[in-house]
Amino acid sequence: MGHGGEGYFDEAVGDRHGRSSADAHGDGDARSDGNGPWAPAAGAGRHGRTGVDRGTVRLREAASVGVRSDDPPRYAPEWLRLREPADAAARARDLLDPLRIRLANLPGRADGLVVHDVGCGTGSMGRWLAPLLDGAQHWVLHDRDPYLLHFAAVAAPRTAADGSRVTVETRRGDLARLTPDALSGAVLVTASALLDVLTTEEVGTLAAACATAGCPALLTLSVAGRVDLTPAHPLDAEITEAFNAHQRRTGMLGPDAVDAAAEAFAGHGATVRTHPSPWRLGPGEAELTAQWLRGWVGAAVEQRPELRERADRYLDERLAACAAGELRVVVHHTDLLALCRPTGGAP
């Protein structure tokens, strides 16, 4: 998840706390961030809500026969598939030119550009970015969930913008293990809908690893804490406020993530650029909008249970407007490009 609502379901799945990006987003590419699997959980009620309204589908529970309790949860890829076109349309292409300039100035490598995708989910970031960059590429896909790693590897792109070969490998792990050694040889670190489900310490770990390795970071679709719905409703602001508070629970940065990341990377001497990357959802994205609404409102109610009665009526009205093609939503996100100082005297 996630993000403006994605934060309740992010694409980057699972960290050292056992969180999944889908838990958060309702902006990513399944934790409580804001862009993960917002699909209704099994046994959900008429709006797809459960007792805690997580907005995710677990494909495997610890209580299931033959499943160890320490295995990571698996989140259905349906939400990630549903949001992928909106993610691709939203990501800030204006950040690609400065990234391309940096990559073009690197010395040639026999194995091409080595890119690490952190919290890759089903791999939507690679499917979007690899075909936009020239030259041979080798993508290292990191995620805690082996199930999603399988999807990401199978559906990875095979050619770059100029027809060069793209190869992939997968690594099961979490952000805590993303050390400079793990990034040895990397020319780029990417992530989607990840920052807002991290803590200040985790963002610092990421920035330090990239800075020590001397590689830039392109971190997309972080929730900005703002949602615009048309037509407006008196409860919009209260739901947004409750959702943002949910995003910040247990120390997660939520809407403050981009500012924290910019400060962390700049503290290591990186040049940081940010750019808006909003989802713009209209009648053509009705299925995504409906799922986003369920997750967004569900997170708000989880944060403030006293909202439930009014939120139920609100959700009914919003879902009806969505089904009638009368609802438009802008879910605001921000993309960040941090150009860390290269190591080894490169420009």
mmCIF file of C-alpha atoms in Angstrom:
data_model
loop_
_atom_site.group_PDB
_atom_site.id
_atom_site.type_symbol
_atom_site.label_atom_id
_atom_site.label_comp_id
_atom_site.label_asym_id
_atom_site.label_seq_id
_atom_site.Cartn_x
_atom_site.Cartn_y
_atom_site.Cartn_z
ATOM 1 C CA MET A 1 0.000 0.000 0.000
ATOM 2 C CA GLY A 2 0.867 2.602 0.885
ATOM 3 C CA HIS A 3 -0.480 6.292 0.565
ATOM 4 C CA GLY A 4 -3.246 8.664 0.418
ATOM 5 C CA GLY A 5 -5.202 5.645 1.091
ATOM 6 C CA GLU A 6 -2.696 3.419 -0.294
ATOM 7 C CA GLY A 7 -0.880 3.727 2.883
ATOM 8 C CA TYR A 8 -3.364 1.186 4.052
ATOM 9 C CA PHE A 9 -2.155 -1.273 1.460
ATOM 10 C CA ASP A 10 1.389 -0.833 0.094
ATOM 11 C CA GLU A 11 3.252 -2.714 -2.579
ATOM 12 C CA ALA A 12 6.402 -3.186 -0.566
ATOM 13 C CA VAL A 13 5.515 -6.239 1.447
ATOM 14 C CA GLY A 14 6.907 -6.975 4.852
ATOM 15 C CA ASP A 15 9.701 -5.478 6.877
ATOM 16 C CA ARG A 16 11.631 -6.500 9.940
ATOM 17 C CA HIS A 17 8.566 -5.767 12.039
ATOM 18 C CA GLY A 18 6.530 -8.244 10.027
ATOM 19 C CA ARG A 19 4.540 -5.390 8.512
ATOM 20 C CA SER A 20 3.442 -5.600 4.959
ATOM 21 C CA SER A 21 3.178 -2.594 2.735
ATOM 22 C CA ALA A 22 -0.316 -3.684 1.962
ATOM 23 C CA ASP A 23 -1.277 -3.042 5.530
ATOM 24 C CA ALA A 24 -0.775 0.601 5.022
ATOM 25 C CA HIS A 25 -1.842 1.892 1.691
ATOM 26 C CA GLY A 26 -5.012 1.292 0.644
ATOM 27 C CA ASP A 27 0.820 3.838 -2.877
ATOM 28 C CA GLY A 28 2.720 -0.088 -3.987
ATOM 29 C CA ASP A 29 3.803 -1.296 -5.517
ATOM 30 C CA ALA A 30 1.029 -4.472 0.672
ATOM 31 C CA ARG A 31 1.780 -3.097 4.116
ATOM 32 C CA SER A 32 -0.066 -0.552 6.177
ATOM 33 C CA ASP A 33 1.341 2.113 4.026
ATOM 34 C CA GLY A 34 -1.004 2.872 1.471
ATOM 35 C CA ASN A 35 -0.527 0.987 -1.732
ATOM 36 C CA GLY A 36 -0.762 -2.665 -1.020
ATOM 37 C CA PRO A 37 -3.412 -5.300 -1.405
ATOM 38 C CA TRP A 38 -6.612 -3.620 -0.498
ATOM 39 C CA ALA A 39 -8.656 -6.586 -1.535
ATOM 40 C CA PRO A 40 -11.323 -7.579 0.986
ATOM 41 C CA ALA A 41 -10.313 -10.272 3.423
ATOM 42 C CA ALA A 42 -12.067 -13.600 3.452
ATOM 43 C CA GLY A 43 -15.202 -13.526 5.526
ATOM 44 C CA ALA A 44 -15.548 -9.774 5.167
ATOM 45 C CA GLY A 45 -18.864 -8.020 5.451
ATOM 46 C CA ARG A 46 -20.886 -6.214 2.825
ATOM 47 C CA HIS A 47 -18.149 -3.646 2.246
ATOM 48 C CA GLY A 48 -15.358 -6.177 2.410
ATOM 49 C CA ARG A 49 -14.639 -5.168 6.004
ATOM 50 C CA THR A 50 -13.436 -7.501 8.704
ATOM 51 C CA GLY A 51 -13.210 -6.999 12.436
ATOM 52 C CA VAL A 52 -10.005 -5.018 12.123
ATOM 53 C CA ASP A 53 -10.583 -3.916 8.544
ATOM 54 C CA ARG A 54 -7.110 -4.653 7.289
ATOM 55 C CA GLY A 55 -8.178 -4.468 3.678
ATOM 56 C CA THR A 56 -5.902 -7.301 2.677
ATOM 57 C CA VAL A 57 -6.341 -10.839 1.549
ATOM 58 C CA ARG A 58 -4.140 -13.306 3.331
ATOM 59 C CA LEU A 59 -3.546 -16.331 1.221
ATOM 60 C CA ARG A 60 -1.966 -18.195 4.076
ATOM 61 C CA GLU A 61 -2.638 -17.918 7.790
ATOM 62 C CA ALA A 62 -0.413 -19.115 10.603
ATOM 63 C CA ALA A 63 -3.267 -21.245 11.872
ATOM 64 C CA SER A 64 -3.483 -23.154 8.603
ATOM 65 C CA VAL A 65 -2.425 -26.753 8.506
ATOM 66 C CA GLY A 66 1.227 -27.147 7.602
ATOM 67 C CA VAL A 67 2.072 -23.463 7.953
ATOM 68 C CA ARG A 68 4.663 -22.427 10.507
ATOM 69 C CA SER A 69 3.740 -19.474 12.669
ATOM 70 C CA ASP A 70 6.986 -17.705 11.746
ATOM 71 C CA ASP A 71 6.303 -17.843 8.010
ATOM 72 C CA PRO A 72 5.569 -14.412 6.519
ATOM 73 C CA PRO A 73 1.943 -13.706 5.611
ATOM 74 C CA ARG A 74 1.093 -13.868 1.942
ATOM 75 C CA TYR A 75 -0.927 -11.116 0.398
ATOM 76 C CA ALA A 76 -3.007 -11.612 -2.704
ATOM 77 C CA PRO A 77 -1.500 -10.012 -5.789
ATOM 78 C CA GLU A 78 -4.937 -8.928 -7.053
ATOM 79 C CA TRP A 79 -4.715 -5.532 -5.376
ATOM 80 C CA LEU A 80 -1.243 -4.955 -6.759
ATOM 81 C CA ARG A 81 -2.464 -5.906 -10.238
ATOM 82 C CA LEU A 82 -5.450 -3.593 -9.908
ATOM 83 C CA ARG A 83 -3.391 -0.588 -8.925
ATOM 84 C CA GLU A 84 -0.515 -1.103 -11.338
ATOM 85 C CA PRO A 85 -1.912 0.987 -14.234
ATOM 86 C CA ALA A 86 -2.679 3.892 -11.873
ATOM 87 C CA ASP A 87 0.809 3.638 -10.409
ATOM 88 C CA ALA A 88 2.387 3.685 -13.851
ATOM 89 C CA ALA A 89 0.359 6.723 -14.903
ATOM 90 C CA ALA A 90 1.176 8.574 -11.669
ATOM 91 C CA ARG A 91 4.932 8.097 -11.320
ATOM 92 C CA ALA A 92 6.892 11.253 -12.036
ATOM 93 C CA ARG A 93 8.661 10.911 -15.376
ATOM 94 C CA ASP A 94 10.238 14.316 -14.834
ATOM 95 C CA LEU A 95 12.669 12.630 -12.439
ATOM 96 C CA LEU A 96 13.908 10.221 -15.109
ATOM 97 C CA ASP A 97 16.065 12.670 -17.085
ATOM 98 C CA PRO A 98 18.387 13.536 -14.164
ATOM 99 C CA LEU A 99 18.524 9.827 -13.348
ATOM 100 C CA ARG A 100 19.420 8.948 -16.945
ATOM 101 C CA ILE A 101 22.183 11.562 -16.937
ATOM 102 C CA ARG A 102 23.674 10.036 -13.796
ATOM 103 C CA LEU A 103 23.482 6.513 -15.206
ATOM 104 C CA ALA A 104 24.961 7.583 -18.552
ATOM 105 C CA ASN A 105 28.034 8.960 -16.764
ATOM 106 C CA LEU A 106 28.822 5.643 -15.110
ATOM 107 C CA PRO A 107 31.666 3.513 -16.432
ATOM 108 C CA GLY A 108 30.497 0.610 -18.575
ATOM 109 C CA ARG A 109 29.878 -2.725 -16.873
ATOM 110 C CA ALA A 110 29.840 -6.145 -18.478
ATOM 111 C CA ASP A 111 26.690 -7.065 -16.567
ATOM 112 C CA GLY A 112 24.974 -3.768 -17.325
ATOM 113 C CA LEU A 113 23.125 -1.617 -14.812
ATOM 114 C CA VAL A 114 22.503 -3.367 -11.501
ATOM 115 C CA VAL A 115 19.242 -2.174 -9.945
ATOM 116 C CA HIS A 116 17.940 -3.206 -6.502
ATOM 117 C CA ASP A 117 14.141 -3.053 -6.089
ATOM 118 C CA VAL A 118 13.339 -3.002 -2.359
ATOM 119 C CA GLY A 119 9.954 -4.362 -1.255
ATOM 120 C CA CYS A 120 9.268 -5.248 -4.863
ATOM 121 C CA GLY A 121 5.855 -6.876 -4.344
ATOM 122 C CA THR A 122 4.824 -8.307 -7.697
ATOM 123 C CA GLY A 123 7.476 -6.264 -9.491
ATOM 124 C CA SER A 124 5.470 -3.381 -10.918
ATOM 125 C CA MET A 125 8.323 -0.909 -10.438
ATOM 126 C CA GLY A 126 10.601 -2.965 -12.656
ATOM 127 C CA ARG A 127 7.917 -3.424 -15.276
ATOM 128 C CA TRP A 128 7.510 0.342 -15.406
ATOM 129 C CA LEU A 129 11.118 1.500 -15.166
ATOM 130 C CA ALA A 130 13.256 -1.098 -16.952
ATOM 131 C CA PRO A 131 11.672 -0.410 -20.387
ATOM 132 C CA LEU A 132 12.314 3.326 -19.890
ATOM 133 C CA LEU A 133 16.078 2.988 -19.383
ATOM 134 C CA ASP A 134 18.672 2.202 -22.042
ATOM 135 C CA GLY A 135 21.284 -0.488 -21.701
ATOM 136 C CA ALA A 136 21.529 -3.993 -20.311
ATOM 137 C CA GLN A 137 20.089 -4.261 -16.813
ATOM 138 C CA HIS A 138 20.180 -6.762 -13.980
ATOM 139 C CA TRP A 139 17.403 -6.306 -11.411
ATOM 140 C CA VAL A 140 17.755 -7.671 -7.877
ATOM 141 C CA LEU A 141 14.268 -8.037 -6.429
ATOM 142 C CA HIS A 142 13.983 -7.879 -2.627
ATOM 143 C CA ASP A 143 10.891 -8.884 -0.680
ATOM 144 C CA ARG A 144 10.017 -10.735 2.495
ATOM 145 C CA ASP A 145 7.304 -12.785 0.783
ATOM 146 C CA PRO A 146 8.577 -15.587 -1.481
ATOM 147 C CA TYR A 147 5.136 -15.861 -3.062
ATOM 148 C CA LEU A 148 5.273 -12.293 -4.375
ATOM 149 C CA LEU A 149 8.902 -12.745 -5.392
ATOM 150 C CA HIS A 150 7.759 -15.581 -7.641
ATOM 151 C CA PHE A 151 5.198 -13.323 -9.327
ATOM 152 C CA ALA A 152 7.769 -10.565 -9.727
ATOM 153 C CA ALA A 153 10.352 -12.830 -11.346
ATOM 154 C CA VAL A 154 7.917 -14.474 -13.750
ATOM 155 C CA ALA A 155 6.454 -11.167 -14.928
ATOM 156 C CA ALA A 156 9.709 -9.199 -15.097
ATOM 157 C CA PRO A 157 10.455 -7.308 -18.325
ATOM 158 C CA ARG A 158 13.055 -8.860 -20.611
ATOM 159 C CA THR A 159 14.197 -5.890 -22.684
ATOM 160 C CA ALA A 160 15.289 -2.321 -21.994
ATOM 161 C CA ALA A 161 14.288 0.802 -23.943
ATOM 162 C CA ASP A 162 16.965 0.158 -26.569
ATOM 163 C CA GLY A 163 16.311 -3.567 -26.821
ATOM 164 C CA SER A 164 19.131 -4.568 -24.483
ATOM 165 C CA ARG A 165 18.644 -7.576 -22.261
ATOM 166 C CA VAL A 166 17.076 -7.335 -18.782
ATOM 167 C CA THR A 167 17.730 -10.126 -16.276
ATOM 168 C CA VAL A 168 16.434 -10.617 -12.744
ATOM 169 C CA GLU A 169 17.257 -12.411 -9.514
ATOM 170 C CA THR A 170 15.283 -12.555 -6.283
ATOM 171 C CA ARG A 171 16.403 -12.165 -2.685
ATOM 172 C CA ARG A 172 14.140 -12.873 0.238
ATOM 173 C CA GLY A 173 14.852 -10.403 3.005
ATOM 174 C CA ASP A 174 13.870 -7.160 4.665
ATOM 175 C CA LEU A 175 15.010 -3.587 4.866
ATOM 176 C CA ALA A 176 17.076 -4.150 8.007
ATOM 177 C CA ARG A 177 19.453 -6.271 5.942
ATOM 178 C CA LEU A 178 19.903 -3.709 3.187
ATOM 179 C CA THR A 179 23.508 -2.940 4.040
ATOM 180 C CA PRO A 180 26.075 -1.205 1.846
ATOM 181 C CA ASP A 181 27.612 -4.646 1.239
ATOM 182 C CA ALA A 182 24.258 -5.900 -0.048
ATOM 183 C CA LEU A 183 24.272 -2.995 -2.509
ATOM 184 C CA SER A 184 27.817 -3.597 -3.723
ATOM 185 C CA GLY A 185 27.901 -2.916 -7.465
ATOM 186 C CA ALA A 186 24.429 -1.359 -7.525
ATOM 187 C CA VAL A 187 23.860 1.711 -9.673
ATOM 188 C CA LEU A 188 20.292 2.361 -8.487
ATOM 189 C CA VAL A 189 17.937 1.496 -5.644
ATOM 190 C CA THR A 190 14.210 1.700 -6.300
ATOM 191 C CA ALA A 191 11.068 1.233 -4.237
ATOM 192 C CA SER A 192 7.386 1.963 -4.685
ATOM 193 C CA ALA A 193 4.867 2.808 -1.955
ATOM 194 C CA LEU A 194 7.448 1.986 0.682
ATOM 195 C CA LEU A 195 8.671 5.113 2.464
ATOM 196 C CA ASP A 196 5.439 5.893 4.296
ATOM 197 C CA VAL A 197 5.410 2.551 6.094
ATOM 198 C CA LEU A 198 8.938 2.998 7.403
ATOM 199 C CA THR A 199 10.113 4.541 10.658
ATOM 200 C CA THR A 200 12.608 7.370 10.899
ATOM 201 C CA GLU A 201 15.279 4.815 11.806
ATOM 202 C CA GLU A 202 14.479 2.643 8.792
ATOM 203 C CA VAL A 203 14.567 5.589 6.416
ATOM 204 C CA GLY A 204 17.934 6.498 7.897
ATOM 205 C CA THR A 205 19.181 2.956 7.312
ATOM 206 C CA LEU A 206 18.083 3.111 3.678
ATOM 207 C CA ALA A 207 19.677 6.503 3.088
ATOM 208 C CA ALA A 208 22.931 5.459 4.736
ATOM 209 C CA ALA A 209 23.148 2.250 2.705
ATOM 210 C CA CYS A 210 22.594 4.095 -0.579
ATOM 211 C CA ALA A 211 25.040 6.863 0.331
ATOM 212 C CA THR A 212 27.774 4.439 1.362
ATOM 213 C CA ALA A 213 27.251 2.442 -1.834
ATOM 214 C CA GLY A 214 27.251 5.665 -3.853
ATOM 215 C CA CYS A 215 24.089 4.821 -5.760
ATOM 216 C CA PRO A 216 21.007 6.976 -6.339
ATOM 217 C CA ALA A 217 17.547 6.060 -5.071
ATOM 218 C CA LEU A 218 14.247 6.484 -6.909
ATOM 219 C CA LEU A 219 11.467 6.110 -4.347
ATOM 220 C CA THR A 220 7.989 6.529 -5.776
ATOM 221 C CA LEU A 221 4.382 6.872 -4.669
ATOM 222 C CA SER A 222 4.725 7.902 -1.037
ATOM 223 C CA VAL A 223 1.468 9.161 0.462
ATOM 224 C CA ALA A 224 1.268 12.912 0.830
ATOM 225 C CA GLY A 225 -1.639 12.977 3.286
ATOM 226 C CA ARG A 226 -4.081 14.688 0.922
ATOM 227 C CA VAL A 227 -7.066 13.307 -0.945
ATOM 228 C CA ASP A 228 -9.460 15.286 -3.163
ATOM 229 C CA LEU A 229 -12.893 13.793 -3.833
ATOM 230 C CA THR A 230 -15.414 15.281 -6.257
ATOM 231 C CA PRO A 231 -18.179 15.904 -5.393
ATOM 232 C CA ALA A 232 -17.088 16.922 -1.904
ATOM 233 C CA HIS A 233 -18.670 15.477 1.259
ATOM 234 C CA PRO A 234 -18.769 16.948 4.798
ATOM 235 C CA LEU A 235 -16.952 13.891 6.174
ATOM 236 C CA ASP A 236 -14.032 13.981 3.725
ATOM 237 C CA ALA A 237 -11.701 15.950 5.995
ATOM 238 C CA GLU A 238 -12.447 13.870 9.099
ATOM 239 C CA ILE A 239 -11.827 10.597 7.258
ATOM 240 C CA THR A 240 -8.590 11.989 5.826
ATOM 241 C CA GLU A 241 -7.390 13.112 9.250
ATOM 242 C CA ALA A 242 -8.151 9.714 10.806
ATOM 243 C CA PHE A 243 -6.465 7.906 7.945
ATOM 244 C CA ASN A 244 -3.334 10.028 8.286
ATOM 245 C CA ALA A 245 -3.225 9.273 11.999
ATOM 246 C CA HIS A 246 -3.505 5.573 11.145
ATOM 247 C CA GLN A 247 -0.567 5.977 8.802
ATOM 248 C CA ARG A 248 1.561 7.359 11.604
ATOM 249 C CA ARG A 249 0.763 4.628 14.129
ATOM 250 C CA THR A 250 3.533 2.563 15.719
ATOM 251 C CA GLY A 251 6.146 5.052 14.629
ATOM 252 C CA MET A 252 5.566 4.839 10.874
ATOM 253 C CA LEU A 253 6.183 8.074 9.031
ATOM 254 C CA GLY A 254 3.078 8.066 6.840
ATOM 255 C CA PRO A 255 2.583 11.479 5.191
ATOM 256 C CA ASP A 256 5.812 12.738 6.790
ATOM 257 C CA ALA A 257 7.946 10.158 4.996
ATOM 258 C CA VAL A 258 9.127 12.167 2.013
ATOM 259 C CA ASP A 259 10.304 15.087 4.153
ATOM 260 C CA ALA A 260 12.108 12.678 6.491
ATOM 261 C CA ALA A 261 13.726 10.851 3.564
ATOM 262 C CA ALA A 262 14.791 14.074 1.882
ATOM 263 C CA GLU A 263 16.439 15.202 5.116
ATOM 264 C CA ALA A 264 18.123 11.828 5.626
ATOM 265 C CA PHE A 265 19.562 11.659 2.114
ATOM 266 C CA ALA A 266 20.612 15.322 2.127
ATOM 267 C CA GLY A 267 22.402 14.668 5.403
ATOM 268 C CA HIS A 268 24.611 12.237 3.497
ATOM 269 C CA GLY A 269 25.370 14.812 0.813
ATOM 270 C CA ALA A 270 22.831 13.627 -1.767
ATOM 271 C CA THR A 271 21.050 15.964 -4.153
ATOM 272 C CA VAL A 272 17.336 15.393 -3.584
ATOM 273 C CA ARG A 273 14.492 16.122 -5.970
ATOM 274 C CA THR A 274 10.800 15.527 -5.370
ATOM 275 C CA HIS A 275 7.811 15.615 -7.690
ATOM 276 C CA PRO A 276 4.054 15.087 -7.262
ATOM 277 C CA SER A 277 2.750 11.718 -8.446
ATOM 278 C CA PRO A 278 -1.006 11.679 -7.826
ATOM 279 C CA TRP A 279 -3.449 8.957 -8.672
ATOM 280 C CA ARG A 280 -6.255 10.482 -10.765
ATOM 281 C CA LEU A 281 -9.204 8.121 -10.576
ATOM 282 C CA GLY A 282 -12.361 8.559 -12.620
ATOM 283 C CA PRO A 283 -15.123 6.368 -14.074
ATOM 284 C CA GLY A 284 -12.560 4.318 -15.968
ATOM 285 C CA GLU A 285 -10.925 3.254 -12.700
ATOM 286 C CA ALA A 286 -14.129 2.424 -10.809
ATOM 287 C CA GLU A 287 -12.931 -0.978 -9.571
ATOM 288 C CA LEU A 288 -9.707 0.474 -8.191
ATOM 289 C CA THR A 289 -11.545 3.441 -6.670
ATOM 290 C CA ALA A 290 -14.020 1.158 -4.889
ATOM 291 C CA GLN A 291 -11.252 -0.958 -3.411
ATOM 292 C CA TRP A 292 -9.300 2.137 -2.436
ATOM 293 C CA LEU A 293 -12.368 3.605 -0.720
ATOM 294 C CA ARG A 294 -12.896 0.445 1.333
ATOM 295 C CA GLY A 295 -9.309 0.463 2.495
ATOM 296 C CA TRP A 296 -9.123 4.199 3.112
ATOM 297 C CA VAL A 297 -12.318 4.356 5.140
ATOM 298 C CA GLY A 298 -11.463 1.080 6.877
ATOM 299 C CA ALA A 299 -8.143 2.456 8.092
ATOM 300 C CA ALA A 300 -9.834 5.617 9.358
ATOM 301 C CA VAL A 301 -12.369 3.574 11.344
ATOM 302 C CA GLU A 302 -9.652 1.322 12.708
ATOM 303 C CA GLN A 303 -7.932 4.446 14.001
ATOM 304 C CA ARG A 304 -11.143 6.041 15.285
ATOM 305 C CA PRO A 305 -13.819 3.405 16.000
ATOM 306 C CA GLU A 306 -16.315 6.082 16.999
ATOM 307 C CA LEU A 307 -16.518 7.014 13.296
ATOM 308 C CA ARG A 308 -17.938 3.643 12.282
ATOM 309 C CA GLU A 309 -21.646 4.489 12.034
ATOM 310 C CA ARG A 310 -21.098 7.692 10.077
ATOM 311 C CA ALA A 311 -18.302 6.107 8.048
ATOM 312 C CA ASP A 312 -20.562 3.220 7.019
ATOM 313 C CA ARG A 313 -23.097 5.650 5.583
ATOM 314 C CA TYR A 314 -20.303 7.654 3.971
ATOM 315 C CA LEU A 315 -18.840 4.581 2.345
ATOM 316 C CA ASP A 316 -22.257 3.503 1.038
ATOM 317 C CA GLU A 317 -22.756 6.913 -0.564
ATOM 318 C CA ARG A 318 -19.265 7.017 -2.037
ATOM 319 C CA LEU A 319 -19.478 3.492 -3.443
ATOM 320 C CA ALA A 320 -22.861 4.296 -5.023
ATOM 321 C CA ALA A 321 -21.418 7.426 -6.642
ATOM 322 C CA CYS A 322 -18.446 5.416 -7.851
ATOM 323 C CA ALA A 323 -20.680 2.753 -9.409
ATOM 324 C CA ALA A 324 -22.708 5.487 -11.124
ATOM 325 C CA GLY A 325 -19.582 7.019 -12.640
ATOM 326 C CA GLU A 326 -20.102 10.227 -10.649
ATOM 327 C CA LEU A 327 -17.063 10.112 -8.363
ATOM 328 C CA ARG A 328 -13.577 11.387 -9.090
ATOM 329 C CA VAL A 329 -10.668 11.011 -6.702
ATOM 330 C CA VAL A 330 -7.167 12.434 -6.601
ATOM 331 C CA VAL A 331 -4.918 10.567 -4.178
ATOM 332 C CA HIS A 332 -1.796 12.654 -3.727
ATOM 333 C CA HIS A 333 1.633 11.021 -3.612
ATOM 334 C CA THR A 334 5.190 12.258 -3.975
ATOM 335 C CA ASP A 335 8.148 10.688 -5.789
ATOM 336 C CA LEU A 336 11.700 11.269 -4.582
ATOM 337 C CA LEU A 337 14.999 10.989 -6.426
ATOM 338 C CA ALA A 338 18.141 11.110 -4.293
ATOM 339 C CA LEU A 339 21.362 11.428 -6.274
ATOM 340 C CA CYS A 340 23.933 10.202 -3.803
ATOM 341 C CA ARG A 341 27.575 11.121 -4.288
ATOM 342 C CA PRO A 342 29.221 8.413 -6.391
ATOM 343 C CA THR A 343 32.055 6.453 -4.902
ATOM 344 C CA GLY A 344 35.364 5.770 -6.632
ATOM 345 C CA GLY A 345 35.722 9.190 -8.202
ATOM 346 C CA ALA A 346 32.909 8.795 -10.733
ATOM 347 C CA PRO A 347 31.196 12.051 -11.818
#
